[in-house]
mmCIF file of C-alpha atoms and ligand atoms in Angstrom:
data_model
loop_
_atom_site.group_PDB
_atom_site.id
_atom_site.type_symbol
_atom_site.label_atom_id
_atom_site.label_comp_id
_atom_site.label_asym_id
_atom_site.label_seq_id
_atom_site.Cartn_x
_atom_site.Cartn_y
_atom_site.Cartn_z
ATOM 1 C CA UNK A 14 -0.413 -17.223 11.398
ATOM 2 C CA UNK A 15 -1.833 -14.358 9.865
ATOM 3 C CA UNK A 16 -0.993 -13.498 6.711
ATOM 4 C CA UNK A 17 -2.966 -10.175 5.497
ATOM 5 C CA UNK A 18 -3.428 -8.599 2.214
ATOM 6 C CA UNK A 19 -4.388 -4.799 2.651
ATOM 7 C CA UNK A 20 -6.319 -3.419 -0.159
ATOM 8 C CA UNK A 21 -7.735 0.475 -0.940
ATOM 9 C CA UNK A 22 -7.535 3.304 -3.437
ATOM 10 C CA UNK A 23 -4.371 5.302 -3.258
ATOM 11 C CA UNK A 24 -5.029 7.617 -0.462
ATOM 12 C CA UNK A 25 -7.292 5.160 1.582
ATOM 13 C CA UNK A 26 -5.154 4.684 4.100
ATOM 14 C CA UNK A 27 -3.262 1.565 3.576
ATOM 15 C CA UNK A 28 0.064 2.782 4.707
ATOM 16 C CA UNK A 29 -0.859 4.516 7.707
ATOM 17 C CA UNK A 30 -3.502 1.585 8.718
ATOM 18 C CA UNK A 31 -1.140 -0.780 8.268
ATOM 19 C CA UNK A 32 1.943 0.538 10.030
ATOM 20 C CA UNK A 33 -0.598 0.882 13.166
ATOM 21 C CA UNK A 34 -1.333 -2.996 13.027
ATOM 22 C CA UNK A 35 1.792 -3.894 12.065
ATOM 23 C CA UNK A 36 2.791 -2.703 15.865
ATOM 24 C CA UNK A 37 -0.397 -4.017 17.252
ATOM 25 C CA UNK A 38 -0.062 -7.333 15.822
ATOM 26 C CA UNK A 39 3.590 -7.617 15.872
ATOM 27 C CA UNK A 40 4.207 -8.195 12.252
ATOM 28 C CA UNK A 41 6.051 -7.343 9.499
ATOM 29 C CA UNK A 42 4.508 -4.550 6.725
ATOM 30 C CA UNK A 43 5.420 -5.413 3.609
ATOM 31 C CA UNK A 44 4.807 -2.145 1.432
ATOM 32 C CA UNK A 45 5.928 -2.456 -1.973
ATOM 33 C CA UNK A 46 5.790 1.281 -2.891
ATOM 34 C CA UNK A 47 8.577 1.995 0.090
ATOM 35 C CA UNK A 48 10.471 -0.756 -1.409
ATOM 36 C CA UNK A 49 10.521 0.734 -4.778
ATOM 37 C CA UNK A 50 11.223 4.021 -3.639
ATOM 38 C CA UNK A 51 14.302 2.936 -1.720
ATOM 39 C CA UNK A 52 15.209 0.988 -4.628
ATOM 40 C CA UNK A 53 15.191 4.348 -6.645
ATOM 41 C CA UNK A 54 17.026 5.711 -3.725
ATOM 42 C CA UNK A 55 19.370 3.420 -4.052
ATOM 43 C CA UNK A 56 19.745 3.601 -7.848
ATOM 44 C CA UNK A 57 19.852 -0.156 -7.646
ATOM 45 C CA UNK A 58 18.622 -1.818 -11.073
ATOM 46 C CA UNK A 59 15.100 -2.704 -10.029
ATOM 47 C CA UNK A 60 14.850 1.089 -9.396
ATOM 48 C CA UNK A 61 16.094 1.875 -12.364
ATOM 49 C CA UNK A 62 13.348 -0.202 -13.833
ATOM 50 C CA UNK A 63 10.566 1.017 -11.856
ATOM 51 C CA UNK A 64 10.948 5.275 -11.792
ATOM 52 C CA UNK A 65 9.249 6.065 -15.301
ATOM 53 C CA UNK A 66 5.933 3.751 -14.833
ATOM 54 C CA UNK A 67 6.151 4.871 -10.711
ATOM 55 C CA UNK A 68 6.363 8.995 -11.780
ATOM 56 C CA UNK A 69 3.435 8.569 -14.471
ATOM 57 C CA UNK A 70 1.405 7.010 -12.195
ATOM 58 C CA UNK A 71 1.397 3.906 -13.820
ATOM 59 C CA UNK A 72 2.114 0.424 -12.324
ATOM 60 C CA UNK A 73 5.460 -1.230 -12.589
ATOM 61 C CA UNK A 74 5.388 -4.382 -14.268
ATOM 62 C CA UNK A 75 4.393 -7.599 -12.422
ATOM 63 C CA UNK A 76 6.979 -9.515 -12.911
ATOM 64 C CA UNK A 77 9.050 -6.939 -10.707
ATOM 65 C CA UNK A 78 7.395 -6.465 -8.396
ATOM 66 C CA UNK A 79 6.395 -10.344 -7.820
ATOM 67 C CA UNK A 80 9.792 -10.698 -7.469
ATOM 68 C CA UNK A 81 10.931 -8.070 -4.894
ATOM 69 C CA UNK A 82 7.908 -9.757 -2.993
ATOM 70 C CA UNK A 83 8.772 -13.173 -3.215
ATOM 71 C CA UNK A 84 11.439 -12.632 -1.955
ATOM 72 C CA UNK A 85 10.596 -10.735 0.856
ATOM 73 C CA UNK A 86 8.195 -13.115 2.195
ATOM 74 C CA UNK A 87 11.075 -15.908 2.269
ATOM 75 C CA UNK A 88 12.887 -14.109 4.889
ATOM 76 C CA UNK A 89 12.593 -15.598 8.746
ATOM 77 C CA UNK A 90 10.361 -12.537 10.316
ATOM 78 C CA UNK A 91 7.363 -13.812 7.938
ATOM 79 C CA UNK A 92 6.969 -16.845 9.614
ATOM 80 C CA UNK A 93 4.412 -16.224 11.674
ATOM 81 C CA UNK A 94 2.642 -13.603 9.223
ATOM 82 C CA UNK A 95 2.925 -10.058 7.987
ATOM 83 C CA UNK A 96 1.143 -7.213 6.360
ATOM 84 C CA UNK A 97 1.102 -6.547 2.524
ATOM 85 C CA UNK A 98 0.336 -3.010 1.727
ATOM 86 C CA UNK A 99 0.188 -2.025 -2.148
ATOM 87 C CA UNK A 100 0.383 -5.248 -3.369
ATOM 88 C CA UNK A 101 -1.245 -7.346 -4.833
ATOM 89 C CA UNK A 102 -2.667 -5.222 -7.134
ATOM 90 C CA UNK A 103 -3.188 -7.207 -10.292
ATOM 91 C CA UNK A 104 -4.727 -10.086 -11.015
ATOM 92 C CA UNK A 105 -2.007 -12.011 -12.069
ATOM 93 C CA UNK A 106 -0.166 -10.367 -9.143
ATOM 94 C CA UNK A 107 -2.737 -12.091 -6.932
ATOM 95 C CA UNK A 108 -2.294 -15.517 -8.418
ATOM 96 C CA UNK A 109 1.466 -15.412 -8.113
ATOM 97 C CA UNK A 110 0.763 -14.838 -4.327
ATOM 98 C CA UNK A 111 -1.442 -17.169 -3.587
ATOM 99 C CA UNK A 112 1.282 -19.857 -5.368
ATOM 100 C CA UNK A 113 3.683 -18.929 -2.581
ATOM 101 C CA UNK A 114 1.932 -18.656 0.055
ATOM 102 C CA UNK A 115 -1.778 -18.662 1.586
ATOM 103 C CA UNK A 116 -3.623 -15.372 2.565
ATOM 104 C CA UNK A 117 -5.700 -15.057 5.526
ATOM 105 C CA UNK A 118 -7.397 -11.995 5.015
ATOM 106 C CA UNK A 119 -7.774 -9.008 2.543
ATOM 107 C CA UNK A 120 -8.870 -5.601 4.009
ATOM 108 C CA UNK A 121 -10.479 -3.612 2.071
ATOM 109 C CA UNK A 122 -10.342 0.082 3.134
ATOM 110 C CA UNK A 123 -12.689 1.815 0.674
ATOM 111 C CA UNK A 124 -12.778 5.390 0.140
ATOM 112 C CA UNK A 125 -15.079 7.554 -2.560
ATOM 113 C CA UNK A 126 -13.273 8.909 -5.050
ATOM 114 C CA UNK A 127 -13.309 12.715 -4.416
ATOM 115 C CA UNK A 128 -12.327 12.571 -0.865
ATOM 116 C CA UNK A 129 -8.813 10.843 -2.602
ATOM 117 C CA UNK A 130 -8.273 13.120 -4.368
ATOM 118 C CA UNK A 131 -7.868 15.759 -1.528
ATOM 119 C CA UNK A 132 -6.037 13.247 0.641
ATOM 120 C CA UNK A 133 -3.715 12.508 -2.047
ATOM 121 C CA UNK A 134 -2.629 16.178 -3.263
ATOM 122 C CA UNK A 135 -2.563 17.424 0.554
ATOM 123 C CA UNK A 136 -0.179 14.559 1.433
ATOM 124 C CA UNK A 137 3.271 15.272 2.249
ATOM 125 C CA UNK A 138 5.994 12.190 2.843
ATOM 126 C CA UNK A 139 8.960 12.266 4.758
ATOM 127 C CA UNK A 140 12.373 11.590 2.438
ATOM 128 C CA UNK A 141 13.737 9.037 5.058
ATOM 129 C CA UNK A 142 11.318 6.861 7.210
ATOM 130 C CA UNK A 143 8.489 7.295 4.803
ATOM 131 C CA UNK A 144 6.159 8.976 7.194
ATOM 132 C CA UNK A 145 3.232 10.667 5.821
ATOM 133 C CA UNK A 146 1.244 13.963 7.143
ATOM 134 C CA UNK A 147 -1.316 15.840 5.746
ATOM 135 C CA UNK A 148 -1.243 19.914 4.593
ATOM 136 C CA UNK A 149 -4.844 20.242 6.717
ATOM 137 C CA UNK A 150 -3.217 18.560 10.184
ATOM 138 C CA UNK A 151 0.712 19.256 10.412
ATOM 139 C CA UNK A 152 1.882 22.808 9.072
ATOM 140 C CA UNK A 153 5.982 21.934 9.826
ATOM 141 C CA UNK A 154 7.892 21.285 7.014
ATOM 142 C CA UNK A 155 10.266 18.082 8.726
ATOM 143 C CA UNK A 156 8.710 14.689 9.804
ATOM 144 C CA UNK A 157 7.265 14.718 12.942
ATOM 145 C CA UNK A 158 9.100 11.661 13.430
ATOM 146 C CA UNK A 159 12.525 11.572 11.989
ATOM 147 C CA UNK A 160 13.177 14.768 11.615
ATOM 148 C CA UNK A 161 14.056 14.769 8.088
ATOM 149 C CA UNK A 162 12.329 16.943 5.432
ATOM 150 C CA UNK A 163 8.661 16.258 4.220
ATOM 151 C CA UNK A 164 8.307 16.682 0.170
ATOM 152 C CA UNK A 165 5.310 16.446 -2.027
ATOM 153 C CA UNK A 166 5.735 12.721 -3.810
ATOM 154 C CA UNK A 167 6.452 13.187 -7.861
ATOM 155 C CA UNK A 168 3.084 10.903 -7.973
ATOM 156 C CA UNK A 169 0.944 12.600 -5.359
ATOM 157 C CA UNK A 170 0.515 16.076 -7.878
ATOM 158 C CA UNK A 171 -3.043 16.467 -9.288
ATOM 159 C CA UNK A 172 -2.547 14.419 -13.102
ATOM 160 C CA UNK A 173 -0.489 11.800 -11.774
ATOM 161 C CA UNK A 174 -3.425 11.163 -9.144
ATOM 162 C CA UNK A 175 -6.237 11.329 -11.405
ATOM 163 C CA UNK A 176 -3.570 8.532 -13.573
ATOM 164 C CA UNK A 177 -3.831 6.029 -10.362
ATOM 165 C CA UNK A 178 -7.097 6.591 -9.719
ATOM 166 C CA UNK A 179 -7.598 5.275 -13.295
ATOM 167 C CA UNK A 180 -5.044 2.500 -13.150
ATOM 168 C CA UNK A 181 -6.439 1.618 -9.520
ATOM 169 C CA UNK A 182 -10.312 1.120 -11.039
ATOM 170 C CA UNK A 183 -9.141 -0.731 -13.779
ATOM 171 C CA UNK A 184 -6.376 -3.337 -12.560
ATOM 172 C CA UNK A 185 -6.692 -3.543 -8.815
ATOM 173 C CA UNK A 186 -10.934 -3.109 -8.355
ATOM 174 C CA UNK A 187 -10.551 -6.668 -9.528
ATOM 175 C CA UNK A 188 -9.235 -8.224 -6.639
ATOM 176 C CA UNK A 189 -12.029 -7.058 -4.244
ATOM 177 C CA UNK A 190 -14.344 -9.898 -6.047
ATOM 178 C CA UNK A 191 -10.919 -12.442 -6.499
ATOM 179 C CA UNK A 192 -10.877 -12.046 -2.625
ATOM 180 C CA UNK A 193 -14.620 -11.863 -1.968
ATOM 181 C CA UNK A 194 -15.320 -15.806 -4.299
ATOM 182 C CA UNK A 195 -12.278 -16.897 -1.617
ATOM 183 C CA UNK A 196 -14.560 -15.711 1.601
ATOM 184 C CA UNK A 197 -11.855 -13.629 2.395
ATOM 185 C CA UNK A 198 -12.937 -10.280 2.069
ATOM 186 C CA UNK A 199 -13.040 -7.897 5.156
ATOM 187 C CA UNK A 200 -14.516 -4.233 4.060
ATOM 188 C CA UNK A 201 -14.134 -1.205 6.447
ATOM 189 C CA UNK A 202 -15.133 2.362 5.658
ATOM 190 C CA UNK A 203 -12.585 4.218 5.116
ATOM 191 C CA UNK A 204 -13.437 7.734 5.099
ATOM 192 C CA UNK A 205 -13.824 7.221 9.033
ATOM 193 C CA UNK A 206 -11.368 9.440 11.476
ATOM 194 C CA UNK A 207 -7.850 7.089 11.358
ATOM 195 C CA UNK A 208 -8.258 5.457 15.208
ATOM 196 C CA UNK A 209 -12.247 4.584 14.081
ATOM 197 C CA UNK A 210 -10.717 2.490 10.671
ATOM 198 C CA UNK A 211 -8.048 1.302 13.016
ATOM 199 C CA UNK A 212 -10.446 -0.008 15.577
ATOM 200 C CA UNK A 213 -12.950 -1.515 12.575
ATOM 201 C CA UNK A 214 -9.662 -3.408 11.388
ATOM 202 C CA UNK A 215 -8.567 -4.670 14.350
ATOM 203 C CA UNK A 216 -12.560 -5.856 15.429
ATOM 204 C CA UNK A 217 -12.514 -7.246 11.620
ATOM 205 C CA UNK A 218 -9.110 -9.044 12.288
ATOM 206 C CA UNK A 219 -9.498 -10.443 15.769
ATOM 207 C CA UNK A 220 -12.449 -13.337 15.029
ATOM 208 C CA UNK A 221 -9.789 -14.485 12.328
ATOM 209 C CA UNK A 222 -6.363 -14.456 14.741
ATOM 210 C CA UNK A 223 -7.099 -17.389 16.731
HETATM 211 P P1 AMP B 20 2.193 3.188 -3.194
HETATM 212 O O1 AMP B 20 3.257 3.732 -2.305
HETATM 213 O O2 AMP B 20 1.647 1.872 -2.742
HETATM 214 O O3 AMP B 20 1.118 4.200 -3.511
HETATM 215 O O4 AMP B 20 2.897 2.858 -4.603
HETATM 216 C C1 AMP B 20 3.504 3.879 -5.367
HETATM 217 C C2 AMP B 20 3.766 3.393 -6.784
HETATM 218 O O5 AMP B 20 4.634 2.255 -6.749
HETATM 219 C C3 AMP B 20 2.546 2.915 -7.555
HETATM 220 O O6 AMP B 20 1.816 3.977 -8.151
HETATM 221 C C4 AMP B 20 3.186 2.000 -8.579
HETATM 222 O O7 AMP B 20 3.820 2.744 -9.609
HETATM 223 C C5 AMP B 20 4.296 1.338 -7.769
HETATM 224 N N1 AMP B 20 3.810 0.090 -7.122
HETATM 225 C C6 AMP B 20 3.692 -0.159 -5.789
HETATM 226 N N2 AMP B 20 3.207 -1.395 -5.566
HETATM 227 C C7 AMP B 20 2.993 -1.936 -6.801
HETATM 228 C C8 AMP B 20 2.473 -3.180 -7.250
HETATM 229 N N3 AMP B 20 2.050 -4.116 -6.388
HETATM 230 N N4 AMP B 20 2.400 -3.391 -8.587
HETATM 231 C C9 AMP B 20 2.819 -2.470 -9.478
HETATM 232 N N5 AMP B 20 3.305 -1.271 -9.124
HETATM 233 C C10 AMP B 20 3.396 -0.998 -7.799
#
């Protein structure tokens, strides 16, 4: 069983890190920014809830998204383990976790805070599968993957980022010690190219598998 929390700075790298060992391990990813977003989609009532704190920047409201999470990690596929990505990312967040269910390892990708900022306002998502590509690498304007077009997120334009940043350093900077006094900690550098961060994970990961 390996149940993994995957921790970072908006813009770290959490997404595309963890849909790469989500294949390689063969379990699920759990991202709860995707699930909100296709809640909005959706126009379902969670979404409803969650659009005005997720368009400021700001995070939606624990109890929300403990829920939506909860109840995600009850279904049959997270047996055997999974990948969290964006959450926790409070404390109390964290504690409501660890009530349901016991984490193996948190990986912290860490990233300086200029180099996010760049990341972050370059980054362009695809509408449909959630695919992201960056201004500097991919110049087409549909997802390399699906097809479908690639937008500019509502929360990846310049205030909105320097709003996360913020909310990220004062709410979810926490957990890095809550993980650290459980000896669970794993830290890779995350300003690495994406294959080197991959690899660190996966080196990081593989002592704790068996
Ligand atoms: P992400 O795709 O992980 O960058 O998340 C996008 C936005 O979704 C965040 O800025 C928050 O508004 C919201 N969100 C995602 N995960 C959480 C969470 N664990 N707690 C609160 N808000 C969240």
């Amino acid at each position: 069983m390996l149940n993994l929390v995957f921790l970072g700075p908006p813009g770290a790298g959490k997404g595309t890190q963890a849909v790469r060992v989500s294949a390689q391990l063969g379990l699920p990813h759990i991202s709860t920014g995707d699930m909100l977003r296709s809640a909005i989609r959706e126009g379902t009532e969670i979404g409803l809830k969650a659009k005005q704190f997720m368009d400021a920047g700001n995070l939606v409201p624990d109890e929300v998204v403990i829920g939506i999470v909860r109840e995600r990690l009850a279904k049959p596929d997270c047996a055997a383990g999974y990948i969290l990505d964006g959450f926790p990312r409070t404390i109390p967040q964290a504690e409501a976790l660890d009530m349901v269910t016991e984490i193996t390892a948190a990986v912290n990708i860490a990233v300086a805070d200029e180099a996010l900022v760049t990341r972050l306002s370059g980054r362009r998502s695809c509408t449909k599968c959630g695919h992201t590509t960056h201004v500097s690498m991919y110049a087409g304007e549909n997802c390399p993957v699906c097809g479908e077009v690639l937008v500019q997120r509502d929360d990846d334009k310049p205030d909105t980022i320097r709003n996360r940043l913020a909310v990220y350093n004062k709410n979810t900077q926490p957990l890095i010690d809550y993980y650290q006094a459980q000896g669970k900690l794993t830290a890779v550098d995350g300003s690495q190219p994406v294959d080197e961060v991959f690899g660190a994970i996966i080196g990081a990961l593989t002592g704790q598998a068996s």
